[in-house]
XYZ file of C-alpha atoms in Angstrom:
499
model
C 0.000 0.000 0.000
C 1.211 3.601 -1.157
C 0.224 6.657 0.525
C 1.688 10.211 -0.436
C 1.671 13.413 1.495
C 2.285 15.985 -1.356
C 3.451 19.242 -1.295
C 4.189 19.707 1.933
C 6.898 21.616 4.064
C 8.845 19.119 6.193
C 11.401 18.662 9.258
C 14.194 15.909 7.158
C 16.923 13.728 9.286
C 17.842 13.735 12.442
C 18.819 16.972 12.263
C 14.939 17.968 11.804
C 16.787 20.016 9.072
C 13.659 22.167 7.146
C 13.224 21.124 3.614
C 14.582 23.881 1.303
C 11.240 23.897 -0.158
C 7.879 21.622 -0.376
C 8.088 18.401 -1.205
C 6.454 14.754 -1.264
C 6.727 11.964 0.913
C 5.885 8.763 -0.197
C 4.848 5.905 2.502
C 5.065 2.098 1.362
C 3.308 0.034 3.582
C 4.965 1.050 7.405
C 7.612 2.629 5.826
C 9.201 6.161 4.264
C 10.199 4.828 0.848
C 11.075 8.195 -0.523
C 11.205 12.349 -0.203
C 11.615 14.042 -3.080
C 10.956 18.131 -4.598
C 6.928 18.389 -4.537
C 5.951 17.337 -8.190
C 8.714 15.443 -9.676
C 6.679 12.573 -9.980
C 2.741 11.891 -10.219
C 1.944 10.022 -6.803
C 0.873 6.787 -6.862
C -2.294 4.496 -4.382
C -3.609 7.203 -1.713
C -2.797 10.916 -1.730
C -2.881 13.379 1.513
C -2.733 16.754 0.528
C 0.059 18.966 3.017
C -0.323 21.781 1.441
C -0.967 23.675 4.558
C 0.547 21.121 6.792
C 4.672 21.153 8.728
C 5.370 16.956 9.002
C 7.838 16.190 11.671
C 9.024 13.294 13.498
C 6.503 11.874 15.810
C 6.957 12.943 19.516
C 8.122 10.157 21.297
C 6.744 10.297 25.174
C 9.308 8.400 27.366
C 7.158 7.911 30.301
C 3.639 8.106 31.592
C 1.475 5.827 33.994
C -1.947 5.045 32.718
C -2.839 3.558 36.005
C -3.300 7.301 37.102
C -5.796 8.454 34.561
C -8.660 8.416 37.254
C -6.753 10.716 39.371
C -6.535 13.582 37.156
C -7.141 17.015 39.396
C -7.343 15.663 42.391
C -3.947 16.823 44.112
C -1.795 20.031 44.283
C 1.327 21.677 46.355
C 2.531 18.229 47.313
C 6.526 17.286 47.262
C 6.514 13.634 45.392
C 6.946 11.948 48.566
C 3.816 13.283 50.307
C 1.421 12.729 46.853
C 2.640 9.579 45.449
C 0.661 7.589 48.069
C -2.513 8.898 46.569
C -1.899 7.207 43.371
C -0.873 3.902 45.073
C -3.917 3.128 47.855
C -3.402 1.127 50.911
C -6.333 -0.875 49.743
C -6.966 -1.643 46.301
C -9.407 0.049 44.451
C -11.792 -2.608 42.812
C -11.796 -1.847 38.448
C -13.116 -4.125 36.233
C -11.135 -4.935 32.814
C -13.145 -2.018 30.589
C -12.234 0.593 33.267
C -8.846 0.021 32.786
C -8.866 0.401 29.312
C -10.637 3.346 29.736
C -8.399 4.918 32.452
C -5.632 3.944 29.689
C -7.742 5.967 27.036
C -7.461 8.851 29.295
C -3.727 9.430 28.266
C -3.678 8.024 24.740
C -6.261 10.295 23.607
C -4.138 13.500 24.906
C -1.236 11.714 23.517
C -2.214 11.350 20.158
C -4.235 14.483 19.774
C -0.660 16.566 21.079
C 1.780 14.607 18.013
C 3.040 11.765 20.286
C 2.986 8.517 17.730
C 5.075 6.787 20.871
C 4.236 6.301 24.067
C 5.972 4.903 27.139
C 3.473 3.629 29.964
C 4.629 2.287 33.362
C 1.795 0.934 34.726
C 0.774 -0.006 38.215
C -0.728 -3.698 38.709
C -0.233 -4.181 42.666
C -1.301 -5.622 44.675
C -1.838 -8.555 42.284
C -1.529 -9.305 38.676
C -4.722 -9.308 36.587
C -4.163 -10.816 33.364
C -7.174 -9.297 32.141
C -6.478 -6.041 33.156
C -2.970 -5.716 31.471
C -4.768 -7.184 28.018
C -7.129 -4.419 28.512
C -4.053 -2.125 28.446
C -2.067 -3.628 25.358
C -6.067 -3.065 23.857
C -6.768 0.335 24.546
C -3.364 1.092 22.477
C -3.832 -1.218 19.386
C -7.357 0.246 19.032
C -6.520 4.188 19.221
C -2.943 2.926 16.845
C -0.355 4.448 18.858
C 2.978 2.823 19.189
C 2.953 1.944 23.302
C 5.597 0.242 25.087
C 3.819 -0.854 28.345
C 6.095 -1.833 31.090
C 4.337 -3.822 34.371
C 5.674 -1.638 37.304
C 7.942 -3.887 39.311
C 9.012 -3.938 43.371
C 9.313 -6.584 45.524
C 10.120 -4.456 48.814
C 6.919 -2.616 50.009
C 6.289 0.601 49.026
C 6.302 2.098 52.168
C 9.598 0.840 52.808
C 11.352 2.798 50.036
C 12.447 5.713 52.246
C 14.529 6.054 55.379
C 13.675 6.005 58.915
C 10.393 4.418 58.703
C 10.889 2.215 61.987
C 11.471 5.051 63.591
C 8.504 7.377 62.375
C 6.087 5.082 61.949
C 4.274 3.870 65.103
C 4.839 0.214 65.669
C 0.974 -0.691 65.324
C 0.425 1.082 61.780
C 4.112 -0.212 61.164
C 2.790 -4.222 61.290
C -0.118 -3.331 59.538
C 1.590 -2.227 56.453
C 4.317 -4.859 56.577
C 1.323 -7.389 56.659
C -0.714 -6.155 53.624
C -0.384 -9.107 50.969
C 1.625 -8.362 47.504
C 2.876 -10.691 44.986
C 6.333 -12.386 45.053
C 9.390 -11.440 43.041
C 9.204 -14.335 41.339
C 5.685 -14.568 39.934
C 6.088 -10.967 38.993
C 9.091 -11.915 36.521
C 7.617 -15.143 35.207
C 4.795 -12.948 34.024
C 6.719 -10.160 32.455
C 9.124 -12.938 31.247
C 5.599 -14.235 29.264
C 4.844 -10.694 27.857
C 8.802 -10.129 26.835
C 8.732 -13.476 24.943
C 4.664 -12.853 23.039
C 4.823 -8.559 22.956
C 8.258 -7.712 21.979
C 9.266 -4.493 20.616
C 10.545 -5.426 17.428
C 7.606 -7.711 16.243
C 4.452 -6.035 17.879
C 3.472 -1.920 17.679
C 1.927 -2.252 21.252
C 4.690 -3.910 23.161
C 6.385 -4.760 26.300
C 9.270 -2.794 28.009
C 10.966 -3.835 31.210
C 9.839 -1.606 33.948
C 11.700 -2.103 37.550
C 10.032 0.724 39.411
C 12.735 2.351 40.938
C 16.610 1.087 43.040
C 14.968 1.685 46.836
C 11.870 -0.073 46.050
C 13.572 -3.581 45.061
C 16.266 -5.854 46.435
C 19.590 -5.772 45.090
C 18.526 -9.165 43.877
C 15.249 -8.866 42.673
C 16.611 -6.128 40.330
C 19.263 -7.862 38.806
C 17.012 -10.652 37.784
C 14.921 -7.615 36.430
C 18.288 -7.152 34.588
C 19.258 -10.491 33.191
C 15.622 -10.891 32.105
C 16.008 -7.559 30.052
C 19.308 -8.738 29.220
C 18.204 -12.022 27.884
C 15.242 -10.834 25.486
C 16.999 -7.617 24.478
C 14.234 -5.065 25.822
C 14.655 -1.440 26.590
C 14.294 -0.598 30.528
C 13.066 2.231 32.685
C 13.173 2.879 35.730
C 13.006 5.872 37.994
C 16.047 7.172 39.445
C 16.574 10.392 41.691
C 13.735 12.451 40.700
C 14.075 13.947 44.416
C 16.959 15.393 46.952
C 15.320 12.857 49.343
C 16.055 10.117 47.121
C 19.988 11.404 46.715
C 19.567 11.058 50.562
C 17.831 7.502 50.571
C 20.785 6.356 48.532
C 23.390 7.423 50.788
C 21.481 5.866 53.815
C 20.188 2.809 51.911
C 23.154 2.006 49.866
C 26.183 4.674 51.117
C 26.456 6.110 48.395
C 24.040 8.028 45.305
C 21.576 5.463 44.093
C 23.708 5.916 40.480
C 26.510 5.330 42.095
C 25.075 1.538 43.466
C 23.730 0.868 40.486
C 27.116 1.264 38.444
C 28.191 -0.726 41.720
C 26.307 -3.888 40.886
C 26.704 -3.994 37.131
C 22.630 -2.596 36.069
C 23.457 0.887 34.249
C 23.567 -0.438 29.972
C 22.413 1.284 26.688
C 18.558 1.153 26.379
C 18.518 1.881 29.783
C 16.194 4.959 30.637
C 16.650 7.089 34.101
C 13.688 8.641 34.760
C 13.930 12.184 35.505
C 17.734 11.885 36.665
C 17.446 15.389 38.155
C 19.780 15.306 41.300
C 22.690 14.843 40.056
C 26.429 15.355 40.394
C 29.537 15.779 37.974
C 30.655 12.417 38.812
C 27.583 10.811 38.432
C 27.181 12.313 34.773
C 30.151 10.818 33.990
C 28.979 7.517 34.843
C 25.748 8.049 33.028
C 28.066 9.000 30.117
C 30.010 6.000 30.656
C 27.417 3.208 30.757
C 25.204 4.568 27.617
C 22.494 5.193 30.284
C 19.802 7.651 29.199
C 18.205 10.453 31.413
C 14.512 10.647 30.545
C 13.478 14.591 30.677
C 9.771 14.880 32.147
C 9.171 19.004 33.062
C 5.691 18.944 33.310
C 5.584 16.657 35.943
C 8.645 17.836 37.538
C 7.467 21.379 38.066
C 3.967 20.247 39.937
C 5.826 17.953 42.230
C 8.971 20.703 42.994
C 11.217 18.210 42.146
C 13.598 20.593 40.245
C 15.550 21.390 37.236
C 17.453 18.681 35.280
C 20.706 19.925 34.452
C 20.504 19.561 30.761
C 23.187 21.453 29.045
C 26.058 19.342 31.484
C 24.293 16.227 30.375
C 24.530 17.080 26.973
C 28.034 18.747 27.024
C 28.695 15.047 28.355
C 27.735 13.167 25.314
C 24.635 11.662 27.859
C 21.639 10.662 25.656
C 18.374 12.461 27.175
C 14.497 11.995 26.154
C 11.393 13.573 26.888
C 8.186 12.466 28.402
C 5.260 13.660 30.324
C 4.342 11.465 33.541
C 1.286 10.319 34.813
C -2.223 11.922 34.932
C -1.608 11.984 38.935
C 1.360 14.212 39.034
C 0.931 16.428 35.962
C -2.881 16.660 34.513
C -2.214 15.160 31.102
C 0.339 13.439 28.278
C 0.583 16.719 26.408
C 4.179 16.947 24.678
C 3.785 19.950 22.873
C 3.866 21.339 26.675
C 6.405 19.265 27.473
C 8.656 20.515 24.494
C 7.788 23.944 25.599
C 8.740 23.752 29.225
C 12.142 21.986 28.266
C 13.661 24.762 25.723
C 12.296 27.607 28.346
C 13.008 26.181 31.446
C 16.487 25.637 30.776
C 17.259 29.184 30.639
C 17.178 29.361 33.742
C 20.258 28.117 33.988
C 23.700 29.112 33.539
C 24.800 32.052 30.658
C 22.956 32.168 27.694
C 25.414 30.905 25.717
C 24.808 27.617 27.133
C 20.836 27.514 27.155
C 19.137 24.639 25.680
C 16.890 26.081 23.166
C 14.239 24.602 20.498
C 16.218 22.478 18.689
C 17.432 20.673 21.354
C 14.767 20.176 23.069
C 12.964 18.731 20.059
C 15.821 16.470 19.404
C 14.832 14.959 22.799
C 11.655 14.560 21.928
C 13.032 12.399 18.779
C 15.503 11.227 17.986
C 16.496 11.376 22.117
C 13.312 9.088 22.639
C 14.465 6.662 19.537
C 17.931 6.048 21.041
C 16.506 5.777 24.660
C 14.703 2.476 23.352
C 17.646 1.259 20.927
C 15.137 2.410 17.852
C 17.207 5.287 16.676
C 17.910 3.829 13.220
C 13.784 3.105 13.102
C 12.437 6.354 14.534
C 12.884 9.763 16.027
C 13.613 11.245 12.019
C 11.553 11.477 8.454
C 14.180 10.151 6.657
C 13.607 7.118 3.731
C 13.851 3.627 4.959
C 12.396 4.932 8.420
C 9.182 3.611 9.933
C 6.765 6.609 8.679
C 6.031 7.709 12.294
C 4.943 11.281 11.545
C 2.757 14.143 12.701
C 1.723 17.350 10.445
C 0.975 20.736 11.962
C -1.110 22.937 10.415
C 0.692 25.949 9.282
C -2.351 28.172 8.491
C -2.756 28.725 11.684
C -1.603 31.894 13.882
C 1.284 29.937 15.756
C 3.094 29.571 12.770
C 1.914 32.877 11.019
C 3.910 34.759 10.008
C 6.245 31.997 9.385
C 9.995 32.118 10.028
C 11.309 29.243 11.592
C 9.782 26.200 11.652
C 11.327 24.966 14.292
C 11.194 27.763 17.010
C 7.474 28.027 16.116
C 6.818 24.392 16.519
C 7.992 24.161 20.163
C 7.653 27.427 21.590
C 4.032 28.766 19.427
C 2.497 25.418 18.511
C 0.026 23.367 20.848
C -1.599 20.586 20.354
C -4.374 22.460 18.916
C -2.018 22.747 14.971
C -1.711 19.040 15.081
C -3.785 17.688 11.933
C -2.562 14.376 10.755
C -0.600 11.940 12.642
C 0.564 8.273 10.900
C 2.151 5.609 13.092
C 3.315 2.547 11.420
C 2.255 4.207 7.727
C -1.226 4.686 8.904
C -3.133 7.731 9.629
C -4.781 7.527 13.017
C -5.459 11.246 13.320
C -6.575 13.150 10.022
C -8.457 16.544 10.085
C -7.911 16.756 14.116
C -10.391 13.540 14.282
C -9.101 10.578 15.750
C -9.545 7.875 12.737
C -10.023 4.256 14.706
C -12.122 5.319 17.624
C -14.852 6.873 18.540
C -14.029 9.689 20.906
C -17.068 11.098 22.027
C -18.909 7.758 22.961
C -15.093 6.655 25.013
C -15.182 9.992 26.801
C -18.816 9.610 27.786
C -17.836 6.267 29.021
C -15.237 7.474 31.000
C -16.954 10.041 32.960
C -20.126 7.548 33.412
C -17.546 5.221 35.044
C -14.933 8.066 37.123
C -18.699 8.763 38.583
C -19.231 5.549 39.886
C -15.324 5.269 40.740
C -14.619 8.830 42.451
C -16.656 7.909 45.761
C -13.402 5.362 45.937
C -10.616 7.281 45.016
C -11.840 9.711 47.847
C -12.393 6.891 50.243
C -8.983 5.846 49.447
C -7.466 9.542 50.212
C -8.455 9.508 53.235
C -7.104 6.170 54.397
C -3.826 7.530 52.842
C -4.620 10.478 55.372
C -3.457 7.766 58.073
C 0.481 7.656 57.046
C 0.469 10.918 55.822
C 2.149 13.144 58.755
C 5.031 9.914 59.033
C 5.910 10.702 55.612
C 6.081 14.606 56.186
C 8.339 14.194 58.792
C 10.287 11.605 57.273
C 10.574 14.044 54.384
C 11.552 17.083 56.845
C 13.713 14.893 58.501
C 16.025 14.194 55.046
C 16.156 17.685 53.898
C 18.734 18.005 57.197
C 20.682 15.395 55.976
C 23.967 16.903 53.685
C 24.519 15.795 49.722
C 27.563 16.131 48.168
C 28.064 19.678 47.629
C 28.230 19.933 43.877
C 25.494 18.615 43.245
C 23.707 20.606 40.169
C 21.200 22.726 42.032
C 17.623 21.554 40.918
C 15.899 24.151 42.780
C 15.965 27.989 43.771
C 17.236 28.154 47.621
C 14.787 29.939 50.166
């Protein structure tokens, strides 16, 4: 099958290099099989007219938890260690499969509709697996056509027990409670993934599996080296989160005596198509490592800025040679999987920092967004560019529009003008699943309807489950007042202004 998008003005390479003038791309079957000066040939099977239309790279969105979708709204003004509880109930909230795959539609939609043709979800099955529930998330994506690498979030310490000085804060009572809630072994966690890595890999299946270890303090040294091997074994990109926080550079040192980076070089885990999440806290040395090992830091501002977390220090990264993607988080800590935010925030953000000869600016930050997301998951010969022989992954912006009127530079306009509003076609795997700002293989209306009939019949829980949360929250705040007395090294990259 041959589609063409004629005429039309385009980012080319890796470079996202403007085309000196219009031209036509020519799609055969999942593939770019050509770009060539608009009218040197006739095009041939189906024809999409870009006349008015920018086509870029997809956005590729490097991390975002479905399991959240529900919670959209709900919380604000609350450090990452005092929300994240919300999002992760004491008790389980009972779902059935379809609200799952609706809580999944919640981001997927937002993803699409802002140019995202690849999305990253790290999603939540505790305290036990449901098979049906994690089909219901592989679903929601092959139905709306994204590309999705779902990871199955994976711990085998309690999550309680992933910061310091909980013996000593918690009182003893609440303290056996928690330790005696149920939650499924190591072991039957990775023989399920271990199923999904050998039936939904990446390289044979759009909507795929991604090894997702949720974060150092939250597993055993052991527990995430099997993680590893299994990763290892199947060749699978990994994720997992690694000091967002200055409490977590703090956990480390207590946990582990030294930065959690620093352990994990220790024990042999940091490899290419390896993705830190957020990577904020960090230190010269640590860069190095990350450097080193091939690791990449995964860039999420959105999110970042609701929690406090900080400021990534990009431009060191960078000046490094460190690989670093984009993505948007959860629906729980930032209210949606809008990249075209996300590119904004990253090229404005960063001038914050440093002289201005050294800002990160639009072209950078839309690299990330790229061909920084492509490398992140070993893809960057498949994706991140519009460039023959690549997998036609592409999104087109409408250019009669006032972000990109009058029009100057394409690039510039795209990330700091353009929302998700300008984005008119999007094509993942050679196939339109956005045209005319209408999602093409669902029915959005009747899935939004659905959703809000079933967050009504669900939001009597999630405020039930709050306020059992309510219970452990004033052990965490003082467990997180408690850290921010305890010194990091010194040159650390400051993340956030000083009081």
């Amino acid at each position: 099958m041959k589609t063409t998008i004629v005429h039309c003005h385009a980012l080319l390479g890796e470079a996202a290099t403007p085309a000196p003038g219009p031209v036509d791309i020519e799609i055969v079957g999942r593939l770019i099989a050509d770009i060539r000066p608009a009218g040197a040939r006739a095009p041939e099977g189906g024809v999409i007219d870009g006349r008015r239309l920018l086509v870029a790279a997809g956005l590729i969105n490097g991390h975002h938890h479905s399991h959240e979708g529900f919670y959209k709204g709900r919380k604000d003004n609350l450090p990452l260690e005092l929300w994240m509880n919300y999002v992760r109930p004491l008790k389980p909230i009972e779902l059935s499969a379809r609200d799952v795959y609706l809580r999944t539609m919640i981001g997927a939609i937002e993803a699409v509709r802002s140019g995202t043709t690849t999305l990253s979800d790290d999603t939540n099955q505790s305290p036990r697996i449901r098979p049906e529930h994690v089909e219901q998330v592989f679903q929601a994506y092959e139905d709306i056509g994204i590309r999705a690498n779902v990871g199955i979030t994976l711990f085998d310490k309690p999550f309680f027990r992933a910061v310091p000085f909980v013996d000593e804060e918690f009182p003893p009572a609440l303290l056996a409670e928690l330790d005696g809630t149920p939650m499924y072994s190591g072991a039957e966690l990775l023989e399920f993934v271990t199923g999904l890595a050998r039936t939904r890999h990446p390289s044979t299946n759009r909507v795929a599996y991604i090894a997702a270890p949720s974060a150092p303090q939250r597993c055993t040294e052991e527990f995430l080296m099997a993680v590893r091997r299994m990763a290892d074994e199947y060749d699978l990109p990994l994720m997992i989160h690694v000091q967002e926080t200055r409490m977590q550079v703090v956990t480390g040192q207590i946990f582990y005596g030294s930065t959690m980076i620093e352990y994990l070089d220790r024990i042999g885990f940091m490899k290419p198509k390896t993705a830190f999440i957020h990577g904020i806290w960090l230190n010269p040395r640590e860069i190095e490592i990350l450097a080193r090992t091939g690791v990449t830091i995964q860039h999420n501002p959105p999110s970042n800025l609701k929690v406090g977390s900080g400021l990534a220090p990009i431009r060191a990264l960078l000046k490094a040679g460190v690989n670093v993607s984009m993505g948007t988080d959860g629906c729980g800590s930032i209210e949606g999987t809008d990249m075209q935010n996300a590119l904004y925030l990253s090229a404005l953000l960063q001038k914050l920092r440093g002289d201005h000869t050294e800002w990160v600016g639009a072209e950078e930050a839309f690299h990330a967004a790229t061909m920084g997301g492509a490398r992140a998951l070993g893809r960057d010969k498949e994706l991140g560019a519009v460039e023959a022989g690549r997998i036609a992954d592409l999104v087109g912006y409408r250019l009669d529009t006032i972000p990109f009127t009058p029009f100057n530079n394409a690039v510039n306009q795209l990330v700091y003008s353009a929302s998700r509003a300008e984005v008119d076609l999007v094509m993942v795997d050679g196939a339109v699943i956005e045209r005319d700002g209408r999602l093409t293989r669902i029915d959005e209306a009747a899935i939004l309807d659905e959703i809000a009939e079933a967050h009504a019949r669900i939001e009597p829980l999630l405020t039930e489950s709050e306020k059992d949360v309510e219970r452990i929250s004033p052990h965490y705040e003082r467990i997180f007042r408690r850290c921010q007395c305890v010194e990091i090294a010194p040159d650390t990259f400051p993340a956030r202004f000083s009081h």
